[in-house]
Short mmCIF file of C-alpha atoms in Angstrom, two decimals:
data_model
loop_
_atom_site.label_atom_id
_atom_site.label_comp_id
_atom_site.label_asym_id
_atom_site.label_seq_id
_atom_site.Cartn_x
_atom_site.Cartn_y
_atom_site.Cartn_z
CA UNK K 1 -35.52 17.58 40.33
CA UNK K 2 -33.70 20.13 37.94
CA UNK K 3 -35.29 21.87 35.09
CA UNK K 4 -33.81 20.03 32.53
CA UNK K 5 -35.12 16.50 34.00
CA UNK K 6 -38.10 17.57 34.20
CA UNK K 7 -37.98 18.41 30.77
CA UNK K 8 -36.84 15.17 29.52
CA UNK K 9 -39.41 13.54 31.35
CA UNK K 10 -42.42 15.43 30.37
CA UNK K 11 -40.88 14.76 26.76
CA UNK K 12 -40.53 10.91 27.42
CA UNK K 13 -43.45 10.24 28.84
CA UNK K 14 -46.14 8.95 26.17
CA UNK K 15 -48.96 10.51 24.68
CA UNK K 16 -52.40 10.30 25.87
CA UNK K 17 -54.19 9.18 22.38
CA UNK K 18 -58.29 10.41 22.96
CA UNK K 19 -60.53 7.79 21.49
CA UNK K 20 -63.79 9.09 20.05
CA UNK K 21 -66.73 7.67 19.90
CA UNK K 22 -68.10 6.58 16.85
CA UNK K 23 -71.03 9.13 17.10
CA UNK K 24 -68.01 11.96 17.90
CA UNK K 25 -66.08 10.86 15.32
CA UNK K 26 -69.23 11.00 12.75
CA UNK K 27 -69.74 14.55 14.21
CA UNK K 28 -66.73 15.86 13.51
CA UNK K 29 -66.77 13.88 10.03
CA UNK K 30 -69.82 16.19 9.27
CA UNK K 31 -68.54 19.32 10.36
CA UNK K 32 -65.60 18.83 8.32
CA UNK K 33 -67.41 18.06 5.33
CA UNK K 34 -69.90 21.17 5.68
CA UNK K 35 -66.67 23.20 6.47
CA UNK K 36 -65.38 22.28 2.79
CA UNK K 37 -68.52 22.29 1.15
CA UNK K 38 -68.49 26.10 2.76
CA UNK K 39 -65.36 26.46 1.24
CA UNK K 40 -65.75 25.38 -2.11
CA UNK K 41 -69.40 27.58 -2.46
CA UNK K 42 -67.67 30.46 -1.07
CA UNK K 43 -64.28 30.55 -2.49
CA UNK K 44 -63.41 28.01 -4.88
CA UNK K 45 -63.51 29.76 -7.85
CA UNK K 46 -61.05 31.88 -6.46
CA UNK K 47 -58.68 29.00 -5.77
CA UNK K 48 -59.40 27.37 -8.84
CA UNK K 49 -58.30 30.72 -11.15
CA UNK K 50 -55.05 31.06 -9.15
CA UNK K 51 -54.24 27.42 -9.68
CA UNK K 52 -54.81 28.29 -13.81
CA UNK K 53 -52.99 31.95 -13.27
CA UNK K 54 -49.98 30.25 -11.48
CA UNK K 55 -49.84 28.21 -14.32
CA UNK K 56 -49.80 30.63 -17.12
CA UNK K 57 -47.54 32.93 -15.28
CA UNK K 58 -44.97 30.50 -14.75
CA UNK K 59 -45.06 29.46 -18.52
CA UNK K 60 -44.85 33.19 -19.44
CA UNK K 61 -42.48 34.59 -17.06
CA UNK K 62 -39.65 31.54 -18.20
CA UNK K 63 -40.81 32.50 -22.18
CA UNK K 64 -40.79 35.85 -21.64
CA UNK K 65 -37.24 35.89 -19.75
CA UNK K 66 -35.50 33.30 -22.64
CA UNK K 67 -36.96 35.25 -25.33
CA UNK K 68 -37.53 38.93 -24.98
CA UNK K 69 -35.91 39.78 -21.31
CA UNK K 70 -37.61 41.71 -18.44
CA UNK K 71 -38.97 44.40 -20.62
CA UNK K 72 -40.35 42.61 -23.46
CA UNK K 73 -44.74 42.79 -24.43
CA UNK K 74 -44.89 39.24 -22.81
CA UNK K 75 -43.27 40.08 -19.62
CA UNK K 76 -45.83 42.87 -19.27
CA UNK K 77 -48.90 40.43 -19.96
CA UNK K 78 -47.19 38.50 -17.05
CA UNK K 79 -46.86 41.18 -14.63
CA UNK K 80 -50.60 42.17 -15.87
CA UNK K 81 -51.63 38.41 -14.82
CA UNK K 82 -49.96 38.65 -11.65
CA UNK K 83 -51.71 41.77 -10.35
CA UNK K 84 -55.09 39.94 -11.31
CA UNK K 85 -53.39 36.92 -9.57
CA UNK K 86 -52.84 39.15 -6.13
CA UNK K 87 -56.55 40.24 -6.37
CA UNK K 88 -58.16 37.47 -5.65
CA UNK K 89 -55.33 36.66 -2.90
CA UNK K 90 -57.51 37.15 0.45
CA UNK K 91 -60.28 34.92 -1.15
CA UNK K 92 -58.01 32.14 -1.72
CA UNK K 93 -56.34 32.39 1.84
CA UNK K 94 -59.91 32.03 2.85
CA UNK K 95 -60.59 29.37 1.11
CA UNK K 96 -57.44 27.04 2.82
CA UNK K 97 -58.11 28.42 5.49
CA UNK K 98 -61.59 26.91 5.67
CA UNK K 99 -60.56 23.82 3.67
CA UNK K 100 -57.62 22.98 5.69
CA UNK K 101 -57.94 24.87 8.36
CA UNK K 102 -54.68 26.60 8.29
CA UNK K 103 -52.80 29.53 6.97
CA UNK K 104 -51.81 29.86 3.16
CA UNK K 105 -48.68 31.84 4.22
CA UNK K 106 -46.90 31.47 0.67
CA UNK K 107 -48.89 32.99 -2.32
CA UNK K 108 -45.73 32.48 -5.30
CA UNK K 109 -47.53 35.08 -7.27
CA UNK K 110 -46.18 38.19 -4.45
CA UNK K 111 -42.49 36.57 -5.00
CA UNK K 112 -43.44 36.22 -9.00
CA UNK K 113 -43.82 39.60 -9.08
CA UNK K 114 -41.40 40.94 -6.85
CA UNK K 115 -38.73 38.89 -8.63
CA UNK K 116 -39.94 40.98 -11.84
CA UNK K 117 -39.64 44.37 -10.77
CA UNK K 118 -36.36 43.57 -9.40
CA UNK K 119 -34.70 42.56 -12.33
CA UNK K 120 -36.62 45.60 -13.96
CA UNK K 121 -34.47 47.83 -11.53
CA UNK K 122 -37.63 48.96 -10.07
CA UNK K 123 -37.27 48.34 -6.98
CA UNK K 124 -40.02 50.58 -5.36
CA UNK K 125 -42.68 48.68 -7.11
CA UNK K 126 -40.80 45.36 -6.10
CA UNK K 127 -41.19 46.76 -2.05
CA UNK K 128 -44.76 47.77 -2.67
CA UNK K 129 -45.38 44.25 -3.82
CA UNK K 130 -43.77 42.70 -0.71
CA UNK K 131 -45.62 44.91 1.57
CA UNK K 132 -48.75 43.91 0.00
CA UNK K 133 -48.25 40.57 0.77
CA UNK K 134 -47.21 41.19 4.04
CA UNK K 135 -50.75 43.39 4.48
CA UNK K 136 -52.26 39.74 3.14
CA UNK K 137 -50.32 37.73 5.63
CA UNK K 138 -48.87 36.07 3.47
CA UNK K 139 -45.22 36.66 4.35
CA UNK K 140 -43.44 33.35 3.08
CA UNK K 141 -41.46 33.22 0.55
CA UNK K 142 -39.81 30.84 -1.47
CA UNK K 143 -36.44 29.10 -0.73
CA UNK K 144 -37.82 28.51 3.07
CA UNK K 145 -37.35 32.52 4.15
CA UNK K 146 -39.61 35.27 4.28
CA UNK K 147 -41.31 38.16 2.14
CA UNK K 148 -39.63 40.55 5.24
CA UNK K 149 -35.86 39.38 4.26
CA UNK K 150 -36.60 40.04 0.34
CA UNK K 151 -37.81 43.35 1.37
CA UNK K 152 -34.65 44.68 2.99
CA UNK K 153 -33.20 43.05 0.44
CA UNK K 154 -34.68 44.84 -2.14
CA UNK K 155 -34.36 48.17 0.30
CA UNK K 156 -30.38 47.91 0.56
CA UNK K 157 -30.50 47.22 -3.42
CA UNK K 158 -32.34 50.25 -4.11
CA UNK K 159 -30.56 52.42 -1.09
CA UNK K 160 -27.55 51.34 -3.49
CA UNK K 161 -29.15 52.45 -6.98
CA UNK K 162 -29.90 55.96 -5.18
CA UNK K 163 -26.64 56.63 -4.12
CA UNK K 164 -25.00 55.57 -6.87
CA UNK K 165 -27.46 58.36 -8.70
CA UNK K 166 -26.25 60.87 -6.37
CA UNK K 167 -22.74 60.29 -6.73
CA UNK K 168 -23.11 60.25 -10.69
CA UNK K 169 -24.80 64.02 -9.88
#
């Protein structure tokens, strides 16, 4: 039999469903229960706060932007609520972590932020901001891509702003 048959039937065949018991499936009710209860005690403050931050940073940052532009006293109270935002970051990847049990790979506050300093033309700050979420693991980013592409894009856009300093020299 050739590779690819044996492919299609290992992906044909059906799948074996495991039927717990109803003690198991009480067990593992429990465990997942305490797990969240964990969760919440530990870190849901934390996830709670960014919920309220994302909030007020996505009312300022569209305010700020239709009414005063990137450089404007509101934009600044945005980026300022942003940076407390990323603080609290690792706790609230703990927390679905624990509550989910998965990865929160996409923290919109990183991409908030970056998004700022790029229009700012400050594109350094804009990298550092990426690479900090990449240090968090959280390396998504919105529109279904990563935090790594809006780096190098941010890289070639400041490799650009450089050179055209040079050649103005």
């Amino acid at each position: 039999m050739g590779l690819l048959s044996s492919l299609m039937k290992k992906a044909t065949q059906p799948v074996v469903k495991v039927k717990l018991t109803e003690k198991q499936e009480e067990t593992e009710y429990e465990r997942q229960h305490e797990r969240m209860r964990t969760a919440e005690r530990l870190y849901g403050a934390a996830s709670r706060k960014h919920i309220e931050n994302t909030e007020k940073i996505n009312t300022m940052y569209s305010v700020a932007r239709d009414l005063q532009g990137f450089d404007g006293e509101m934009m600044e109270q945005c980026i300022a609520l942003c940076r407390e935002d990323i603080a609290i970051a690792e706790d609230v990847k703990k927390y679905y972590g624990m509550m989910y049990g998965g990865e929160c790979g996409y923290y919109g506050t990183f991409t908030r932020l970056a998004i700022i300093y790029e229009k700012r033309g400050e594109f350094d700050k804009a990298i550092e901001v990426c690479q900090q979420a990449i240090a968090c693991g959280m390396d998504k980013d919105s529109n279904n891509t990563t935090i790594h592409a809006r780096m190098a894009r941010l890289i070639k856009k400041r490799n650009n702003q450089l050179a055209k300093l040079e050649a103005g020299k």
